[in-house]
mmCIF file of C-alpha atoms in Angstrom:
data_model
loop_
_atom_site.group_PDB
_atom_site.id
_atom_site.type_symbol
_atom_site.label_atom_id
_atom_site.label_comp_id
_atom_site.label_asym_id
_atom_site.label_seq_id
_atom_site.Cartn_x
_atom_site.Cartn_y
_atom_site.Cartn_z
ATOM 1 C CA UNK A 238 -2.153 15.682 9.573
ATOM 2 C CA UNK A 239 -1.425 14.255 12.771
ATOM 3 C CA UNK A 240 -0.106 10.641 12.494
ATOM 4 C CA UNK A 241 -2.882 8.642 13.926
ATOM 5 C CA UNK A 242 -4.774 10.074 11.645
ATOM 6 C CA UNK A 243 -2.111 8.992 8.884
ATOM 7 C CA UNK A 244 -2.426 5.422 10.544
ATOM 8 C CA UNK A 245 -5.866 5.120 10.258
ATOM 9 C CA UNK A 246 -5.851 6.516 6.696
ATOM 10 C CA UNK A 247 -2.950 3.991 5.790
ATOM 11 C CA UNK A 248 -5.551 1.236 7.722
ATOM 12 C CA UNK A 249 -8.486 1.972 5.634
ATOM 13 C CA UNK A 250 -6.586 1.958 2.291
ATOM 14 C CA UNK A 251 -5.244 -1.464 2.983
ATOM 15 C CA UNK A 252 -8.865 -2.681 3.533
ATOM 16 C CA UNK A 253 -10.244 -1.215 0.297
ATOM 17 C CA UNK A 254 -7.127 -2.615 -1.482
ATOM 18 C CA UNK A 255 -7.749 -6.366 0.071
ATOM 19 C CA UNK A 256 -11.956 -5.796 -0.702
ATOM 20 C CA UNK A 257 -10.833 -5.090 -4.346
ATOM 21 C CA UNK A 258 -8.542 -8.054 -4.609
ATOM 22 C CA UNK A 259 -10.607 -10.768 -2.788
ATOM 23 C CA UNK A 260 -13.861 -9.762 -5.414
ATOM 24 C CA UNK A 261 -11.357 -10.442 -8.187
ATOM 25 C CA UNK A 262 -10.742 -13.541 -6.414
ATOM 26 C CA UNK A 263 -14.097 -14.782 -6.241
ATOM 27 C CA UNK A 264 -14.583 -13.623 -9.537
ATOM 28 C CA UNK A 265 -11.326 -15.708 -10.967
ATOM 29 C CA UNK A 266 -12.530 -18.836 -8.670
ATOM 30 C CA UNK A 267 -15.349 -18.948 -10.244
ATOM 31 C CA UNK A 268 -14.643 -18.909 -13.868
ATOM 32 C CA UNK A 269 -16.638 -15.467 -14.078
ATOM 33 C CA UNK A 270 -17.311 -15.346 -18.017
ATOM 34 C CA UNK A 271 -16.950 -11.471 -18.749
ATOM 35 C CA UNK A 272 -13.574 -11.616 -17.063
ATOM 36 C CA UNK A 273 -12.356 -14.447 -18.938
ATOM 37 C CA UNK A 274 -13.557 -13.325 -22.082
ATOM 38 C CA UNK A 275 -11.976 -9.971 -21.706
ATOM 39 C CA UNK A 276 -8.877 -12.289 -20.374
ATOM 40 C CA UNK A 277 -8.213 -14.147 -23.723
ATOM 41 C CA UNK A 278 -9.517 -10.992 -25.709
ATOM 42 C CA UNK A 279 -6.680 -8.886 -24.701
ATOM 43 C CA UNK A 280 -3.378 -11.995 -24.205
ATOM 44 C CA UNK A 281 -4.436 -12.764 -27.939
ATOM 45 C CA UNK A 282 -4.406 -9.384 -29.471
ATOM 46 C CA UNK A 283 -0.755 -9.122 -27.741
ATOM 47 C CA UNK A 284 0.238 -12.504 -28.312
ATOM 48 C CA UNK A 285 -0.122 -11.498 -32.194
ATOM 49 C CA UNK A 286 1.932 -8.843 -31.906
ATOM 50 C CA UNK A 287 4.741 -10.551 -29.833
ATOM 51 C CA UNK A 288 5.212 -13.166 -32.418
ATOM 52 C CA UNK A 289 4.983 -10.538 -35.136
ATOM 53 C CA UNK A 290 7.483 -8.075 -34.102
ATOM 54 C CA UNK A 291 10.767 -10.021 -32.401
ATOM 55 C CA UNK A 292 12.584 -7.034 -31.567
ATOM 56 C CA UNK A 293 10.132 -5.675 -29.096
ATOM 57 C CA UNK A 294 9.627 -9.024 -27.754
ATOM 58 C CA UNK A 295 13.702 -9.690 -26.666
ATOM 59 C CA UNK A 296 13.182 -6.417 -25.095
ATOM 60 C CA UNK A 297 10.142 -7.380 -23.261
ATOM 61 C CA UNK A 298 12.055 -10.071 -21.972
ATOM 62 C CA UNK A 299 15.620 -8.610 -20.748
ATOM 63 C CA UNK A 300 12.964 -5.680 -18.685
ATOM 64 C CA UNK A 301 10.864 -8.723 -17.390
ATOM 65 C CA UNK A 302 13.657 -11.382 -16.477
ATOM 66 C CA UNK A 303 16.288 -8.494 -15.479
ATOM 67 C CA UNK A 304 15.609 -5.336 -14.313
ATOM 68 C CA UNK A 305 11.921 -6.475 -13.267
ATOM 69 C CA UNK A 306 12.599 -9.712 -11.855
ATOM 70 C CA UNK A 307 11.380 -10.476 -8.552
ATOM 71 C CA UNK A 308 14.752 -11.197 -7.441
ATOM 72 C CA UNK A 309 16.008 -7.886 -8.748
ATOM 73 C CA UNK A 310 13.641 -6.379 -5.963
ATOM 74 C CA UNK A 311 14.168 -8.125 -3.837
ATOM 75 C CA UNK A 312 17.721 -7.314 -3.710
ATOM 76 C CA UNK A 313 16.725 -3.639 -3.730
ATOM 77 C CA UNK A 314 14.872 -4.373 -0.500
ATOM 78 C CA UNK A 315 17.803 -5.960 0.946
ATOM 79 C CA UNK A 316 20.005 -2.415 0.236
ATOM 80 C CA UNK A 317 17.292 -0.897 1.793
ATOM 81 C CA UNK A 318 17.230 -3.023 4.868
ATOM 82 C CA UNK A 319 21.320 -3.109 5.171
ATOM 83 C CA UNK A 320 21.041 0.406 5.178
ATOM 84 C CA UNK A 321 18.545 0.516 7.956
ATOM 85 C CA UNK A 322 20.482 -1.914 9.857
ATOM 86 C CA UNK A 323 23.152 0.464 9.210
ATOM 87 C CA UNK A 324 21.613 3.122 10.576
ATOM 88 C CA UNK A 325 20.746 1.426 14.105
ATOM 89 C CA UNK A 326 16.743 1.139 13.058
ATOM 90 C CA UNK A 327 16.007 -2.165 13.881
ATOM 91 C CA UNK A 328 12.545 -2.026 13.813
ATOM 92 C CA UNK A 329 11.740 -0.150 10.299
ATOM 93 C CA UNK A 330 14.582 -2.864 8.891
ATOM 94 C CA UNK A 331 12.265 -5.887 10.592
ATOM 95 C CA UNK A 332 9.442 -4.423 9.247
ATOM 96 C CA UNK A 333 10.422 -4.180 5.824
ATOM 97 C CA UNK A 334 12.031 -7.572 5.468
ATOM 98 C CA UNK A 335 8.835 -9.077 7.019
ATOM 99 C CA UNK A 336 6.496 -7.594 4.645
ATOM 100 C CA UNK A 337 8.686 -8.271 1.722
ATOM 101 C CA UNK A 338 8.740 -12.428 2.722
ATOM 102 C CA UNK A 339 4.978 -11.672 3.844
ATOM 103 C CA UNK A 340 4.519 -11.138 -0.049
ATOM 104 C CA UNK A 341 6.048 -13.575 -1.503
ATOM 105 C CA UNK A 342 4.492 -16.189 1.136
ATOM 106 C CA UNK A 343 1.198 -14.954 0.316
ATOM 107 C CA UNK A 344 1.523 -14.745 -3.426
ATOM 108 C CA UNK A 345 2.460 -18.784 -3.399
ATOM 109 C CA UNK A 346 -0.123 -19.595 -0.929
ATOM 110 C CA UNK A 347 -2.409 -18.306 -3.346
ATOM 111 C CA UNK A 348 -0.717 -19.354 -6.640
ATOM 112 C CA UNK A 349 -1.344 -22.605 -5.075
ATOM 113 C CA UNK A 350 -4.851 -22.491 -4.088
ATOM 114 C CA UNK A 351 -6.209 -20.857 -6.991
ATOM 115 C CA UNK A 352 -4.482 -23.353 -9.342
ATOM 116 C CA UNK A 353 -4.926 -21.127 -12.458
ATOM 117 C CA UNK A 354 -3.400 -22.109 -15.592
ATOM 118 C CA UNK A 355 -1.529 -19.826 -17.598
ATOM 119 C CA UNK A 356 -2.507 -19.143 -21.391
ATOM 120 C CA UNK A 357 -1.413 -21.714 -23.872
ATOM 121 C CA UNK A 358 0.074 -20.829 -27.273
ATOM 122 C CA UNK A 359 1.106 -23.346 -30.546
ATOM 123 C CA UNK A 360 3.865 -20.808 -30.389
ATOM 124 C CA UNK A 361 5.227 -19.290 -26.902
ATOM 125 C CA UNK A 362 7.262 -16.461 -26.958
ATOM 126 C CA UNK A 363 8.550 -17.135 -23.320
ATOM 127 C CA UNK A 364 7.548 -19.369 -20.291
ATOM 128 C CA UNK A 365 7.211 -19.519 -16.709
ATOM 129 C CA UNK A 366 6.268 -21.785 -13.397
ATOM 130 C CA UNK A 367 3.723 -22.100 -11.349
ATOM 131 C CA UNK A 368 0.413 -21.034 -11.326
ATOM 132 C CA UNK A 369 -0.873 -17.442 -12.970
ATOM 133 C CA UNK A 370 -3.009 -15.580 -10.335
ATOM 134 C CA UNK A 371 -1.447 -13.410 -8.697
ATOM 135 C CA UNK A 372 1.679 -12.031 -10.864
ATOM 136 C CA UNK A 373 4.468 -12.579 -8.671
ATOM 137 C CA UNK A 374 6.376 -10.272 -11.336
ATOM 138 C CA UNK A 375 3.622 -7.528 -10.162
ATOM 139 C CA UNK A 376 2.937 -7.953 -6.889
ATOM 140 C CA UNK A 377 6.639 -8.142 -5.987
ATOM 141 C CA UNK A 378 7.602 -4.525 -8.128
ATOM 142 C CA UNK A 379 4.098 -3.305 -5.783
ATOM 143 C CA UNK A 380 5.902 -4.004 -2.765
ATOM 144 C CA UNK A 381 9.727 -2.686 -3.589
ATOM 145 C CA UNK A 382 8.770 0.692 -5.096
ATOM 146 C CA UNK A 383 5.974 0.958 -2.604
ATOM 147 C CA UNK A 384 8.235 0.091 0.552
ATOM 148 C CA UNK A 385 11.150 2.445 -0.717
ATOM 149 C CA UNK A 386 8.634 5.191 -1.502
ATOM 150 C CA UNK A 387 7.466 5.182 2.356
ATOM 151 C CA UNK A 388 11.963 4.317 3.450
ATOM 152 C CA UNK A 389 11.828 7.962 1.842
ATOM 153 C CA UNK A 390 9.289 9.743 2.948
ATOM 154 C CA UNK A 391 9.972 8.737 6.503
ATOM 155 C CA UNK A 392 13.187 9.592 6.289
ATOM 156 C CA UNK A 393 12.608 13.156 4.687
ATOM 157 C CA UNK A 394 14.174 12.885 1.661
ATOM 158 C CA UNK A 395 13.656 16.260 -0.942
ATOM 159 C CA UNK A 396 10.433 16.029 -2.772
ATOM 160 C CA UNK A 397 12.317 15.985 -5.506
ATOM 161 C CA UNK A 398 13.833 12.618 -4.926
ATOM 162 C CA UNK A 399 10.231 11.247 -4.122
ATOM 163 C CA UNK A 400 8.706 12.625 -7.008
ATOM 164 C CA UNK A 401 11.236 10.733 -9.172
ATOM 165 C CA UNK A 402 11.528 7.503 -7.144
ATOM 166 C CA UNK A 403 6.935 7.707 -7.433
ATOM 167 C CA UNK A 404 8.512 8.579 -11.425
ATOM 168 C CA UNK A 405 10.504 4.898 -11.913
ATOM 169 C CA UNK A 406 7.642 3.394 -9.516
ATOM 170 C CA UNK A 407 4.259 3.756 -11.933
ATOM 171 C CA UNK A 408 6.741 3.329 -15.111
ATOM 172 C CA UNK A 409 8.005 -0.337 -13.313
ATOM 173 C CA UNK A 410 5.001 -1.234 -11.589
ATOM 174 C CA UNK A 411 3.173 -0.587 -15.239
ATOM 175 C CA UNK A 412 5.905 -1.858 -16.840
ATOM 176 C CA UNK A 413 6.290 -5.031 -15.903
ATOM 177 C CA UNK A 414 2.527 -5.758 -16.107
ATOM 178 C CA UNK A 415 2.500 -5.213 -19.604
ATOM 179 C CA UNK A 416 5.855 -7.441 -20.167
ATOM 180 C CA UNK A 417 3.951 -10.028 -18.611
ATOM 181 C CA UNK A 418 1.103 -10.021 -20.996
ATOM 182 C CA UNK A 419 2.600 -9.018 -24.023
ATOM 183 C CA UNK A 420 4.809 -12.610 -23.449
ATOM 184 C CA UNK A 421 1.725 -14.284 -23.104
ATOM 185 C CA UNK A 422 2.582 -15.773 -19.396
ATOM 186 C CA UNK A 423 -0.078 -14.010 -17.239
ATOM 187 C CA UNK A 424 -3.848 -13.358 -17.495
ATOM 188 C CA UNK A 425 -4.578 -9.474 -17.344
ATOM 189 C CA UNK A 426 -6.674 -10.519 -13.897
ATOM 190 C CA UNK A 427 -3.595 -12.005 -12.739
ATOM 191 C CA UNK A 428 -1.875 -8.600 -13.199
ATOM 192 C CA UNK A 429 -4.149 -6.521 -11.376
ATOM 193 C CA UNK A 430 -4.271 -8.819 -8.810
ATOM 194 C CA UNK A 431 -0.440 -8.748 -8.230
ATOM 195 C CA UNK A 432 -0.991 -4.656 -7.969
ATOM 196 C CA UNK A 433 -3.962 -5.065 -5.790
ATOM 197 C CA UNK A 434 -2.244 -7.541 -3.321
ATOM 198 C CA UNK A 435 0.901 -5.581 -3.356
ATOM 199 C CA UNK A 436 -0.690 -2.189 -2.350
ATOM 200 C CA UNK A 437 -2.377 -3.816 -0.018
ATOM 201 C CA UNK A 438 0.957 -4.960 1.998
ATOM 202 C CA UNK A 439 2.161 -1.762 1.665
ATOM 203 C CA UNK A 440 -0.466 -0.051 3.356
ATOM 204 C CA UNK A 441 -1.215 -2.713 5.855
ATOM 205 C CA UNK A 442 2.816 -2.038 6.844
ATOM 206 C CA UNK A 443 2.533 1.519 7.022
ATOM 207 C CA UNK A 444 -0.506 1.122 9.252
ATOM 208 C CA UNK A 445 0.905 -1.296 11.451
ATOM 209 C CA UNK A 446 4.205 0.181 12.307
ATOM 210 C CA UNK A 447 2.358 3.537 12.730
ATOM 211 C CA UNK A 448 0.612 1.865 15.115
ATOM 212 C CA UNK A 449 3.300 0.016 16.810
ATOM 213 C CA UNK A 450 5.495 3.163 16.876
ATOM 214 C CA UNK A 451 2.546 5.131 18.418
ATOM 215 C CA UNK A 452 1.880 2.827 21.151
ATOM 216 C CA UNK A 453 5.855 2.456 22.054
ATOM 217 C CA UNK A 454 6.123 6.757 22.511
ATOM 218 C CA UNK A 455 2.407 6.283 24.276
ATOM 219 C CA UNK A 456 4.306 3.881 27.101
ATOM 220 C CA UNK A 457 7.787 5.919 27.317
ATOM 221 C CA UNK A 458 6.188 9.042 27.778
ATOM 222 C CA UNK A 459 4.879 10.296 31.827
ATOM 223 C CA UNK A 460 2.138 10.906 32.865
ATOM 224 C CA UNK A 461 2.892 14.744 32.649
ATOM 225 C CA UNK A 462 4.134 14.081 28.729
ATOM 226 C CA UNK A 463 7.691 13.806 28.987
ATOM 227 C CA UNK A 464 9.645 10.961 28.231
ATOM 228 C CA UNK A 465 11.364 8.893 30.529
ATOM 229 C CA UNK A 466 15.321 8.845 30.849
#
């Protein structure tokens, strides 16, 4: 597939991705009943269990404040872009960092326009700031796992390295969505909104620099196809 056609693909899937998430977002803005009914049906049912059963719950936490903070990715990111600095590609590096800040930007822009509360309990398990929609916790594990995927691919790496990086990417990505109910801190909506957002950077950064990249080669080659000295 020739990469234009990869850029346009990448392009489009960003669009669908931002559709999805901005009907969710009309849908959460306007106190939609089904989705707040199926909301509450499913925090409760896990909330009940969380209480019930301790064990699983201290392990909910150490995988949602440690290994699945936001800060934990983000310092993956920043490995990723030392090594890119590293290796002289200045652009890829700018690109990732920007997207990565784009994220979290957007994700408190939102927070604080949307206002949502997050679910009340007689008897929390856990807490957490700010507003619920979108999970920062999900939106932020979209972006890492879906930025190093691409650092990858780019860069050639054996399929068998990308199989098991796209391995630990749906296991975190789901993962930490379901620590994030089952401690009763985030709507399900809220959830799927942090994956919808977060593919949608991803896409929208493959798509871009694809384009930028193109257009760059477009202006250093001649007119007879060779590039310039």
């Amino acid at each position: 597939m020739q990469p234009a056609t990869l850029h346009r693909r990448a392009a489009l899937t960003a669009a669908v991705f931002t559709a999805l998430f901005l009907v969710l977002l009309a849908l959460v803005a306007t106190h939609w009943g089904p989705l707040g009914s199926t909301d509450r049906d499913i925090v409760v049912a896990l909330h009940r269990s969380a209480v019930e059963h301790h064990g699983w719950t201290k392990a909910n936490r150490v995988l949602t404040d440690w290994v699945w903070d936001p800060w934990t990715m983000r310092a993956l990111l920043a490995v990723a872009v030392g090594w890119l600095l590293w290796r002289r590609e200045w652009l890829l590096a700018l690109w990732v960092a920007v997207t990565a800040a784009a994220g979290t930007a957007l994700q408190q822009a939102i927070k604080a326009g949307v206002d949502r509360a997050r679910p009340q309990w007689p008897d929390p398990v856990d807490s957490a700031h700010y507003a619920a929609f979108p999970s920062g916790h999900a939106l932020t594990t979209t972006v890492t796992f879906g930025l190093l995927l691409w650092l990858l691919t780019l860069h050639g790496a054996p399929t068998k390295w990308l199989r098991l990086l796209a391995v630990v990417a749906a296991v975190s990505v789901l993962g930490v969505g379901f620590t994030r109910l089952y401690l009763g801190v985030h709507w399900p909506s809220d959830v799927l909104a942090g994956w919808l957002l977060g593919a949608a950077l991803v896409y929208a950064a493959i798509a871009s620099y694809g384009c930028v990249r193109s257009r760059t080669n477009e202006r250093r080659a001649s007119p007879e196809g060779k590039v310039r000295s």
